[in-house]
PDB file of C-alpha atoms in Angstrom:
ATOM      1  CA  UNK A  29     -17.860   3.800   4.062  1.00 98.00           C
ATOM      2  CA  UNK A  30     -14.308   4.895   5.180  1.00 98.00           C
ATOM      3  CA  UNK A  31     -12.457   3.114   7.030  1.00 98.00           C
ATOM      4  CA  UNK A  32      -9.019   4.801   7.994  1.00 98.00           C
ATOM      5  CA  UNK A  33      -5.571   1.798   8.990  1.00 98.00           C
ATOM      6  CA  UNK A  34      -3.229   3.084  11.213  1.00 98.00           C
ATOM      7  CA  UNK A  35      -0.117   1.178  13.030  1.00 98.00           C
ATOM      8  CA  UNK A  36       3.085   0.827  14.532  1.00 98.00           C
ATOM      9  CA  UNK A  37       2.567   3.665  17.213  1.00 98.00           C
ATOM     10  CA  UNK A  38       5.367   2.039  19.513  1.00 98.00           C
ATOM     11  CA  UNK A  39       3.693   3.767  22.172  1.00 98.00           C
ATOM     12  CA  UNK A  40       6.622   4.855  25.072  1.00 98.00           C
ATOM     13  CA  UNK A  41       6.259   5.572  29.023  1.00 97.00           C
ATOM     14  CA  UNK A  42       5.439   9.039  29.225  1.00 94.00           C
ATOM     15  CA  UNK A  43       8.643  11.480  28.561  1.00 94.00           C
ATOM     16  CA  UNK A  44      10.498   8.667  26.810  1.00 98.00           C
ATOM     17  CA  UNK A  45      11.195   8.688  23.301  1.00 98.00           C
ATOM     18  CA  UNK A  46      10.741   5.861  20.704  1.00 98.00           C
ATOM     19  CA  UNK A  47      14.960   4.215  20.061  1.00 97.00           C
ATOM     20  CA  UNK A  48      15.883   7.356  21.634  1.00 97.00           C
ATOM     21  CA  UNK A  49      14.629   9.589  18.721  1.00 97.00           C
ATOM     22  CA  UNK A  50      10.875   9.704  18.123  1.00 98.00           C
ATOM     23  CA  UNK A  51       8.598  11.169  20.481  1.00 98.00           C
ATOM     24  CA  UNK A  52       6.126   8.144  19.522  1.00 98.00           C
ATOM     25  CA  UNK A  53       2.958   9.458  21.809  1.00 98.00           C
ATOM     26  CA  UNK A  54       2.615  12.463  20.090  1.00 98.00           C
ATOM     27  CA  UNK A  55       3.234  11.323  17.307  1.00 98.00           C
ATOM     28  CA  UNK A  56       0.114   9.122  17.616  1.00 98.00           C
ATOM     29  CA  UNK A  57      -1.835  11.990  19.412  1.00 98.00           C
ATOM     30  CA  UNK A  58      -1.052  13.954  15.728  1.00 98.00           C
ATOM     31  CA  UNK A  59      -2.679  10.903  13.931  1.00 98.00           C
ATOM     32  CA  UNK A  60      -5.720  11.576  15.995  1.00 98.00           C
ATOM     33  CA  UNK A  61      -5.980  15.128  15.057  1.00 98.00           C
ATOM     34  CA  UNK A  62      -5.456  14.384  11.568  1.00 97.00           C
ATOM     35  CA  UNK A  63      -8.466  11.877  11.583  1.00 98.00           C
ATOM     36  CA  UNK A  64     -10.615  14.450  13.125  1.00 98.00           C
ATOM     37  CA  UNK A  65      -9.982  16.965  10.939  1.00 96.00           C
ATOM     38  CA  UNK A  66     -10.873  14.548   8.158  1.00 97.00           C
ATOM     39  CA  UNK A  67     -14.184  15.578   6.049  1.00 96.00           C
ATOM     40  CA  UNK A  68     -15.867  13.401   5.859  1.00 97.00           C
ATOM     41  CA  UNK A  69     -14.819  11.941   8.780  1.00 98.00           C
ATOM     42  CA  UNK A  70     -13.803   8.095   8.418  1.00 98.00           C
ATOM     43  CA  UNK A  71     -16.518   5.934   9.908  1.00 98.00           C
ATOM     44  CA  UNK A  72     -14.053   3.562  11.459  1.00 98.00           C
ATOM     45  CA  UNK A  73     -10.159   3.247  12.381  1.00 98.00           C
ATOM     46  CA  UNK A  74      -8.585  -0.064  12.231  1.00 98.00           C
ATOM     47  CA  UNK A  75      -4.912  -0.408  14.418  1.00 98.00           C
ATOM     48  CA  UNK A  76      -3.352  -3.133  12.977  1.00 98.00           C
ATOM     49  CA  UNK A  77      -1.219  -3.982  15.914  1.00 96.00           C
ATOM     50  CA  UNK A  78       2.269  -2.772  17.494  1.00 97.00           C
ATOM     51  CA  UNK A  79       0.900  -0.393  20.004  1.00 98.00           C
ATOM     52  CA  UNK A  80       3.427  -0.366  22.542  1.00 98.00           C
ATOM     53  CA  UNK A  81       6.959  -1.180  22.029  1.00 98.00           C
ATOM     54  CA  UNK A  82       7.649  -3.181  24.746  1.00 97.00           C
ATOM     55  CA  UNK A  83       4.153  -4.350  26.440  1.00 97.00           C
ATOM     56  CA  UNK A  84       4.630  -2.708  29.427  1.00 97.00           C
ATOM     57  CA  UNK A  85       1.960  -1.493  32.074  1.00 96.00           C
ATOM     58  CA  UNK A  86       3.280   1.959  31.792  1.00 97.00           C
ATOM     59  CA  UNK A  87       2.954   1.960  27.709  1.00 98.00           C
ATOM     60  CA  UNK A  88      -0.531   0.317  28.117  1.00 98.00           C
ATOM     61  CA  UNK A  89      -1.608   3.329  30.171  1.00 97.00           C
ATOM     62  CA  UNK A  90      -0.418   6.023  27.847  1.00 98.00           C
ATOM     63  CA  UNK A  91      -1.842   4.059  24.789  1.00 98.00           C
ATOM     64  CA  UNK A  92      -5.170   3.934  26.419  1.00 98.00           C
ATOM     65  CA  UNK A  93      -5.385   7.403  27.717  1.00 97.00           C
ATOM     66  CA  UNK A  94      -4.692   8.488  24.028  1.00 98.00           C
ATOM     67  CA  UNK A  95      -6.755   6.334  22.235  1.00 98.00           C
ATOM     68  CA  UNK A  96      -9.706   7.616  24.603  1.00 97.00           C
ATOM     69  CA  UNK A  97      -9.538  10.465  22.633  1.00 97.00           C
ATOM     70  CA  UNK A  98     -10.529   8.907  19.227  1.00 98.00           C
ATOM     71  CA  UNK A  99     -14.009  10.257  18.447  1.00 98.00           C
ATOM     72  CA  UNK A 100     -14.186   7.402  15.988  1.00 98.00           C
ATOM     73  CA  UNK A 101     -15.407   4.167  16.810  1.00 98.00           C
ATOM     74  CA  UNK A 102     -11.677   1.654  16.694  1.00 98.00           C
ATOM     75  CA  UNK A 103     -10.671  -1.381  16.380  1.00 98.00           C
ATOM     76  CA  UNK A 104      -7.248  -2.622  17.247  1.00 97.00           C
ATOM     77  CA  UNK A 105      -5.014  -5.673  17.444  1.00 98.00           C
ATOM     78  CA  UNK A 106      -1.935  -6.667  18.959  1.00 98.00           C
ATOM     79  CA  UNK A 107       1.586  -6.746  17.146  1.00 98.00           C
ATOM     80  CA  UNK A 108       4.450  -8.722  18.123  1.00 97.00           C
ATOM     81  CA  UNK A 109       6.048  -5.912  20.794  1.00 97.00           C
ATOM     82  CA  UNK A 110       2.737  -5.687  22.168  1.00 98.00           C
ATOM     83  CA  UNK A 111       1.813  -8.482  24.602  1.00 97.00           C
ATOM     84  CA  UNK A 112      -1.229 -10.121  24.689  1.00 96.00           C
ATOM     85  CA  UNK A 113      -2.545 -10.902  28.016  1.00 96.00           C
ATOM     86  CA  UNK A 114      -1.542  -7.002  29.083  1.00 97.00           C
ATOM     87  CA  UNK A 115      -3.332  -5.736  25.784  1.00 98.00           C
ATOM     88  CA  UNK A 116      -6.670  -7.859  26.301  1.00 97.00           C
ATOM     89  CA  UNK A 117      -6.473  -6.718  30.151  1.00 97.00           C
ATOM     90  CA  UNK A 118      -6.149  -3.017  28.876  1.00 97.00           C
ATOM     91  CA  UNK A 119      -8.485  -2.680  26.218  1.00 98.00           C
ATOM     92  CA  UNK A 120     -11.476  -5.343  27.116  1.00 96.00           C
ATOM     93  CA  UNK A 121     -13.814  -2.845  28.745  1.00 96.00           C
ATOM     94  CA  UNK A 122     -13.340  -0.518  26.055  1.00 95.00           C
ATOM     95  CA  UNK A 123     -13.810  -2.947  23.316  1.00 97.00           C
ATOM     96  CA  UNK A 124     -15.584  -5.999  24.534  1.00 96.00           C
ATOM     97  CA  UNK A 125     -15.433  -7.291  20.850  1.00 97.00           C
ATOM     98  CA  UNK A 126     -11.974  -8.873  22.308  1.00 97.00           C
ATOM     99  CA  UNK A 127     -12.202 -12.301  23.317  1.00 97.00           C
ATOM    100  CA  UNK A 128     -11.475 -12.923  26.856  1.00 97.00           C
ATOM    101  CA  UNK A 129      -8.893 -15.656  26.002  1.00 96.00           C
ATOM    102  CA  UNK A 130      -6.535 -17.037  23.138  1.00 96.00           C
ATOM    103  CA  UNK A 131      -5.791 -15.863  20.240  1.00 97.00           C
ATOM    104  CA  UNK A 132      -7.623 -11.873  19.644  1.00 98.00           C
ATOM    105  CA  UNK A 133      -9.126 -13.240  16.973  1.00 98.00           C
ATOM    106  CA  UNK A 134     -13.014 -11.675  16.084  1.00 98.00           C
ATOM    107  CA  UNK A 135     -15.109 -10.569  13.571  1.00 98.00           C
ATOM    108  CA  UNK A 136     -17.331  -7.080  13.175  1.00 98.00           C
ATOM    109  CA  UNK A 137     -20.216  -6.574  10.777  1.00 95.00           C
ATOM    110  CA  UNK A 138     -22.257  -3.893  12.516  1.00 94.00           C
ATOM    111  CA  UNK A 139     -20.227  -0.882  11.486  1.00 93.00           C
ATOM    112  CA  UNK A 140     -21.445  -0.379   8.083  1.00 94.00           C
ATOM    113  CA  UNK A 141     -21.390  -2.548   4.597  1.00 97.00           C
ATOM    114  CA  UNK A 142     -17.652  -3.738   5.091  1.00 98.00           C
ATOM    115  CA  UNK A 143     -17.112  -6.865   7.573  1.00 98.00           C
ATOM    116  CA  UNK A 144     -13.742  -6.479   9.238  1.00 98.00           C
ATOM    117  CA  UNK A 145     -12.344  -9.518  10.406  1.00 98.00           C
ATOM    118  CA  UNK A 146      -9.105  -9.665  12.709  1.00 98.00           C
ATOM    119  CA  UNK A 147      -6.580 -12.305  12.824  1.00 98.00           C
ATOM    120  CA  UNK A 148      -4.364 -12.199  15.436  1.00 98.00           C
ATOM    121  CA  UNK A 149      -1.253 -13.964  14.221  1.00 98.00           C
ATOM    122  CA  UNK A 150       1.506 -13.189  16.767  1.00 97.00           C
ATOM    123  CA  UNK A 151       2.908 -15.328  18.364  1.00 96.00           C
ATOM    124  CA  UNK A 152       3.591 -14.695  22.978  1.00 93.00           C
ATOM    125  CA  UNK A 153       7.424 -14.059  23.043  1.00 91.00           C
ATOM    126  CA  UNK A 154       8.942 -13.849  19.256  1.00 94.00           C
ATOM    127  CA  UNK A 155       8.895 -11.635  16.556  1.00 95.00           C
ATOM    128  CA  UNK A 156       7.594 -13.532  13.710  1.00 97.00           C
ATOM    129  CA  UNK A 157       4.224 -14.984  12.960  1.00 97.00           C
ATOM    130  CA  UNK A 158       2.270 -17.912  12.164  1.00 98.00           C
ATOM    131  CA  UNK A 159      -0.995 -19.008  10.555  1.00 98.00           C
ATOM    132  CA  UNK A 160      -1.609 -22.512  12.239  1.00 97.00           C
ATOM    133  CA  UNK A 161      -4.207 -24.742  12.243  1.00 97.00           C
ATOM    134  CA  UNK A 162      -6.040 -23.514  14.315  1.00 97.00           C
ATOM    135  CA  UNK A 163      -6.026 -19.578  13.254  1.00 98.00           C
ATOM    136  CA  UNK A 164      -6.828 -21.119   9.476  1.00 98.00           C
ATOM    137  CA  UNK A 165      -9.802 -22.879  10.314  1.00 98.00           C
ATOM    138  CA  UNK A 166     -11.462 -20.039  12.557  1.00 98.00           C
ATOM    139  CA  UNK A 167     -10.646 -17.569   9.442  1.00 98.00           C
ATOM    140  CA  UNK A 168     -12.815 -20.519   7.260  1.00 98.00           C
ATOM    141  CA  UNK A 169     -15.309 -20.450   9.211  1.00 98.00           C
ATOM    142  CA  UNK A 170     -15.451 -16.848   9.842  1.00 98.00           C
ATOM    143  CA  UNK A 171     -15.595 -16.069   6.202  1.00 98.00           C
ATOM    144  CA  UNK A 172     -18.096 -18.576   5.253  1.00 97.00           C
ATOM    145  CA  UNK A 173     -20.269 -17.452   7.554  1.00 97.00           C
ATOM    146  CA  UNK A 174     -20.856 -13.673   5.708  1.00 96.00           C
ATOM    147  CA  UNK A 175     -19.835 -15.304   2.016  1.00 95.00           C
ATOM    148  CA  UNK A 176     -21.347 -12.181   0.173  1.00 93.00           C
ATOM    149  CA  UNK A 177     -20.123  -9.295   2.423  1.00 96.00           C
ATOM    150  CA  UNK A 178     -17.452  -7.345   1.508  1.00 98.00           C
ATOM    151  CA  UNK A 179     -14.678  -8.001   3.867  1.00 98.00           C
ATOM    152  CA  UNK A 180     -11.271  -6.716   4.880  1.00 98.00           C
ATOM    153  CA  UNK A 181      -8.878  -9.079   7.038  1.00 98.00           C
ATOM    154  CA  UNK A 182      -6.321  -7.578   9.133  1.00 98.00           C
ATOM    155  CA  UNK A 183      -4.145  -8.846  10.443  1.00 98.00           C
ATOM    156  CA  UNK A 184       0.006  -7.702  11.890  1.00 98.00           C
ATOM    157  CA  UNK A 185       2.649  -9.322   9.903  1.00 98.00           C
ATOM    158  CA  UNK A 186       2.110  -9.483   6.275  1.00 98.00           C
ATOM    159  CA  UNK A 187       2.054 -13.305   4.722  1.00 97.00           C
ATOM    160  CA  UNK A 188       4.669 -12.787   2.206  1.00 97.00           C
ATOM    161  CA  UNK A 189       8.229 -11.531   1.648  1.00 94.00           C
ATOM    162  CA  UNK A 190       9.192  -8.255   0.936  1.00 93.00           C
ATOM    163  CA  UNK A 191      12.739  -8.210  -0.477  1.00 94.00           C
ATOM    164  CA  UNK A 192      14.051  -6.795   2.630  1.00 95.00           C
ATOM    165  CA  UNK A 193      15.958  -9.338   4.766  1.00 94.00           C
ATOM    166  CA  UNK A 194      15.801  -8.161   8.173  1.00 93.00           C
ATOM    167  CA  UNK A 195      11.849  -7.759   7.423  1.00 93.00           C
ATOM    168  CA  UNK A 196      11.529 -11.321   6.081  1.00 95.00           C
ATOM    169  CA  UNK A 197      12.695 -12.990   9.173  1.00 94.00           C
ATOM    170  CA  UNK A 198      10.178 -11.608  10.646  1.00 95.00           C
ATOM    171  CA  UNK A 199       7.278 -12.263   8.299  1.00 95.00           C
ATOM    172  CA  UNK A 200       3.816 -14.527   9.393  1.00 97.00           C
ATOM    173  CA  UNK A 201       4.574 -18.075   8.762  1.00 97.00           C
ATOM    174  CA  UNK A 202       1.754 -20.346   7.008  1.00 96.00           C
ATOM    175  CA  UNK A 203       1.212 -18.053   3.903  1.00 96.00           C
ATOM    176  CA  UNK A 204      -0.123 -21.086   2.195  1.00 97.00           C
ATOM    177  CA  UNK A 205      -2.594 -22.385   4.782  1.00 97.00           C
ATOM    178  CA  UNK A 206      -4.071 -19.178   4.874  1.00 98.00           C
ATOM    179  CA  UNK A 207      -4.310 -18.256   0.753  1.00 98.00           C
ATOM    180  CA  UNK A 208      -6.043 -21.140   0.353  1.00 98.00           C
ATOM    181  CA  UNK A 209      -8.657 -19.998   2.588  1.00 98.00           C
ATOM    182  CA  UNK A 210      -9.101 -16.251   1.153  1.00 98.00           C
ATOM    183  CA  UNK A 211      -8.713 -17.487  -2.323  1.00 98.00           C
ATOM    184  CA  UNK A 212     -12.056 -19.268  -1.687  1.00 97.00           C
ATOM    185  CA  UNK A 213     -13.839 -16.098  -0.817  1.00 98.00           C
ATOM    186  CA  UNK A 214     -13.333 -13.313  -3.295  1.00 97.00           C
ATOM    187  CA  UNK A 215     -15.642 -11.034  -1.347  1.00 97.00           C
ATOM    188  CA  UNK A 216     -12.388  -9.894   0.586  1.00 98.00           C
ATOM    189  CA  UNK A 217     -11.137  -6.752  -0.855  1.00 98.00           C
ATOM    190  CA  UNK A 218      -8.351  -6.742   1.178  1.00 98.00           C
ATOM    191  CA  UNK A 219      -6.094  -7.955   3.275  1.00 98.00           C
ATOM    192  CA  UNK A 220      -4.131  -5.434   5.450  1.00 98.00           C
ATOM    193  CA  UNK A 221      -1.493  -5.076   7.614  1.00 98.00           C
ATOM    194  CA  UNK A 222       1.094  -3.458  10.023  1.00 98.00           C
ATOM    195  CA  UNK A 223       4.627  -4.178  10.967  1.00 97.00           C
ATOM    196  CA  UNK A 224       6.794  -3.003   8.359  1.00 97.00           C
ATOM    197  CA  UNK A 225       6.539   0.847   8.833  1.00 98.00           C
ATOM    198  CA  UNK A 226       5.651   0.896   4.740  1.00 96.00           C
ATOM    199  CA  UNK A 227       3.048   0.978   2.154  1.00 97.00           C
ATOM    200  CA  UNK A 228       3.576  -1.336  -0.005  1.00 95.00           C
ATOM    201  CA  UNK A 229       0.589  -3.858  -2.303  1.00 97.00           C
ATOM    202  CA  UNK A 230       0.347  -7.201  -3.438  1.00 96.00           C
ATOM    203  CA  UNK A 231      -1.854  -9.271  -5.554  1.00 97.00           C
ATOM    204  CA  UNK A 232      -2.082 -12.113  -3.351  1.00 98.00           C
ATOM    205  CA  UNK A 233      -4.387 -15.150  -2.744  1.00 98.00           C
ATOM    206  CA  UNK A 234      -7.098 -13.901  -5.418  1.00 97.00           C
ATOM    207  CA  UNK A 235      -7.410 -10.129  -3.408  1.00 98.00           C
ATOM    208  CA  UNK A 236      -4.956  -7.018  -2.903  1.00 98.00           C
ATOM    209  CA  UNK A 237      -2.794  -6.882   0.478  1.00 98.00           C
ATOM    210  CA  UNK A 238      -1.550  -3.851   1.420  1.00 98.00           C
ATOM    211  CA  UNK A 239       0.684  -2.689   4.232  1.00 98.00           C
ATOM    212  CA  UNK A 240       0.085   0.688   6.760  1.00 98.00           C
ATOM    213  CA  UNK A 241       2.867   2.884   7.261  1.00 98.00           C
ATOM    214  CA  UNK A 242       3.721   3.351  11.114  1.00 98.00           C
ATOM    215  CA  UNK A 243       3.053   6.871  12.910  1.00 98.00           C
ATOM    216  CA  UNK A 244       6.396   7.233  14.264  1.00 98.00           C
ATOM    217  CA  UNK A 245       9.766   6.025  11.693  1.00 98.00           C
ATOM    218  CA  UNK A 246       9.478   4.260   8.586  1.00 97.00           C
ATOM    219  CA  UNK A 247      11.631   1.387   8.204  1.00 97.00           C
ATOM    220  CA  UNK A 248      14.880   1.817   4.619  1.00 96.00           C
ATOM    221  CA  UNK A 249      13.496  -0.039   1.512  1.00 96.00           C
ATOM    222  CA  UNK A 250      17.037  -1.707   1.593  1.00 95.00           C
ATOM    223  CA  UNK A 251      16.538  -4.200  -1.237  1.00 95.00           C
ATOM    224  CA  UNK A 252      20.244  -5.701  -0.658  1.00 95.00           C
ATOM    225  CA  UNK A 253      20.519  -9.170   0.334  1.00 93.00           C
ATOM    226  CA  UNK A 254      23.095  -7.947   3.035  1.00 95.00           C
ATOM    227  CA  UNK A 255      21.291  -4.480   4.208  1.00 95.00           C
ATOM    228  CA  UNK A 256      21.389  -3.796   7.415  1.00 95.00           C
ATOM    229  CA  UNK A 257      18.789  -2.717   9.594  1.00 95.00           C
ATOM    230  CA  UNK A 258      17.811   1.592   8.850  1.00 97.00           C
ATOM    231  CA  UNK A 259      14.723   3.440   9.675  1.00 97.00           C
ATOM    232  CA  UNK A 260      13.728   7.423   8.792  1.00 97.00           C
ATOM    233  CA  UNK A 261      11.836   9.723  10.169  1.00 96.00           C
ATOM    234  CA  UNK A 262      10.300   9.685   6.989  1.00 96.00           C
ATOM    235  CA  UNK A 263       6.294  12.043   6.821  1.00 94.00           C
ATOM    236  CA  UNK A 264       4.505   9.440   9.128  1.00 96.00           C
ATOM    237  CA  UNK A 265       1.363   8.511   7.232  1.00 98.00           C
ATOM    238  CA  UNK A 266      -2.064   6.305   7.635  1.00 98.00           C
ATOM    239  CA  UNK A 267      -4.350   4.388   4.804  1.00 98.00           C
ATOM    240  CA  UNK A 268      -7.450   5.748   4.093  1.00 98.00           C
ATOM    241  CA  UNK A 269     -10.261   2.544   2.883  1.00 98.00           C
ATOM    242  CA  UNK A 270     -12.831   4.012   1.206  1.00 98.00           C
ATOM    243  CA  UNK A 271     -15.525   1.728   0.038  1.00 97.00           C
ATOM    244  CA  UNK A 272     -18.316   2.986  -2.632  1.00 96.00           C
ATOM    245  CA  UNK A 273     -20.655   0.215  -4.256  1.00 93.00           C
ATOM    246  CA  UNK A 274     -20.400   1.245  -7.729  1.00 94.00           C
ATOM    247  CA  UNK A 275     -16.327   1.386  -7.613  1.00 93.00           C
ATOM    248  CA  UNK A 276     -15.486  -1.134  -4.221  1.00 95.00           C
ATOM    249  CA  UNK A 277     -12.773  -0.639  -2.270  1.00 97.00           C
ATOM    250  CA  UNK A 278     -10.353   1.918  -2.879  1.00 97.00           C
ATOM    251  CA  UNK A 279      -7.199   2.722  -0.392  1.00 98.00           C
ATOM    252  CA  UNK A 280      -5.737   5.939  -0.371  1.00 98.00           C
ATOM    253  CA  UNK A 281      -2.219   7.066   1.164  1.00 97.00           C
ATOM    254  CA  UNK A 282      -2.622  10.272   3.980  1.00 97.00           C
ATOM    255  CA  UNK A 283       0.465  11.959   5.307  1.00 97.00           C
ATOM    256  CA  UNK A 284      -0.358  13.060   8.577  1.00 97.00           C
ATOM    257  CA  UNK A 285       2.271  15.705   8.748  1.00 93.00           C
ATOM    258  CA  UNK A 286       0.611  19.103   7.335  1.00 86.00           C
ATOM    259  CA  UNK A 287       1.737  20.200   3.685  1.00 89.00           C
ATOM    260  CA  UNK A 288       1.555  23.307   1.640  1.00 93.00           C
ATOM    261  CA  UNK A 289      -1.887  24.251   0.011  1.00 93.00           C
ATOM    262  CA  UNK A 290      -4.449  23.936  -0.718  1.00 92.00           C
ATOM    263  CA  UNK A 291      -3.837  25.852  -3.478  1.00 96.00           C
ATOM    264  CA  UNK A 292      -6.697  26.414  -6.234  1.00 96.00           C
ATOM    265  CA  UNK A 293      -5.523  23.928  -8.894  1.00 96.00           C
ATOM    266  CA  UNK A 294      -6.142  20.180  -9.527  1.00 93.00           C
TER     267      UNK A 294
END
């Protein structure tokens, strides 16, 4: 099964660019392409969250008329610029696996041998996230419901720190509550996420988490306890799941951007 992760698409209005520099629609619409042209083609795209930039109708109607295109089934979450009510409103015709209030919170196992459960861990109005309660003991109960399935969580803000400061503030809150609960199911392969605009993996709560890069600008790996705030138009890239039983889960890293080649060497 493949199962290509893509986020942060900061989707715009039409004609307007993402912080003025990053025309963030096409950018998304060349995403597309590139899954198309994919062979084999994945048999699923996760969006782990961010879809707009600022959650408004206008964004919400460009998003949708380019994910229409998608000739492969999706799933999709909100990130913390996104905004929740908006996003359900959007999207639950289209993908009636949302629920039709709270937290988007829901769990798919009809897509092939890897369950893909969604934890939707923003929180209405601010930047950071949180694993309460409440979101811990639905993820319990969601796992132990499929214990011998192999399963990938996704979710928008990673549970840990990065080293980069003006990333941490913004991490999910209530790492602990919820590594206690994965650690108890080591049928998840992974955990994976959005918001950072990078790749970067983690052994974390008995499992690997790993982190999308965005379509549009990839955020500095500025390691300095005082960095400020950079992004790059850096090659925008997706992750690429690929699960085999003999060898599990495997996640490969896909510019999007086309390269040299092939040439007839390996």
């Amino acid at each position: 099964m493949l199962i290509a992760q893509i986020s942060d698409p900061h989707v715009r209005p039409e004609g307007v660019l993402y912080k003025g520099v990053a025309p963030s629609n096409r950018m998304l619409e060349a995403a597309i392409a590139r899954l198309h042209g994919l062979d084999p083609r994945p048999d699923l795209v996760l969006l782990t969250g961010d879809l707009t930039e600022e959650g408004l109708p206008a964004e919400y109607a460009a998003a949708a008329a380019i994910l229409a295109r998608l000739e492969i089934p999706l799933l999709l979450q909100p990130g913390n610029h996104d905004e929740r009510e908006a996003f359900r409103a959007t999207f639950a015709a289209a993908h009636p696996y949302l629920p039709p209030a709270g937290p988007l919170h829901y769990a798919i196992g009809d897509r092939g041998p890897v369950r893909v459960v969604a934890l939707d861990v923003t929180l209405p109005g601010l930047h950071h996230g949180d694993v309460d309660d409440a979101a811990a003991d639905w993820l319990a109960d969601t796992l132990a419901a499929d214990p011998g399935r192999p399963t990938i969580v996704m979710m928008h803000q990673p549970p840990v720190e990065v080293g980069v400061p003006y990333l941490d503030l913004y991490r999910c809150h209530g790492a602990d509550r919820m590594a206690a609960v994965v650690a108890r199911h080591p049928n998840v392969e992974r955990v994976v996420c959005g918001h950072v605009h990078r790749v970067f993996q983690l052994r974390w709560a008995g499992t690997l988490l790993v982190t999308a890069p965005s379509t549009v600008t990839q955020i500095a790996l500025a390691l300095r306890p005082d960095a400020e705030p950079a992004s790059y138009l850096d090659p925008p890239a997706f992750l690429l799941h690929h699960w085999r039983p003999e060898a599990g889960l495997i996640t490969h890293y896909c510019p999007i951007d086309a390269a040299p080649g092939p040439f007839p060497f390996a």
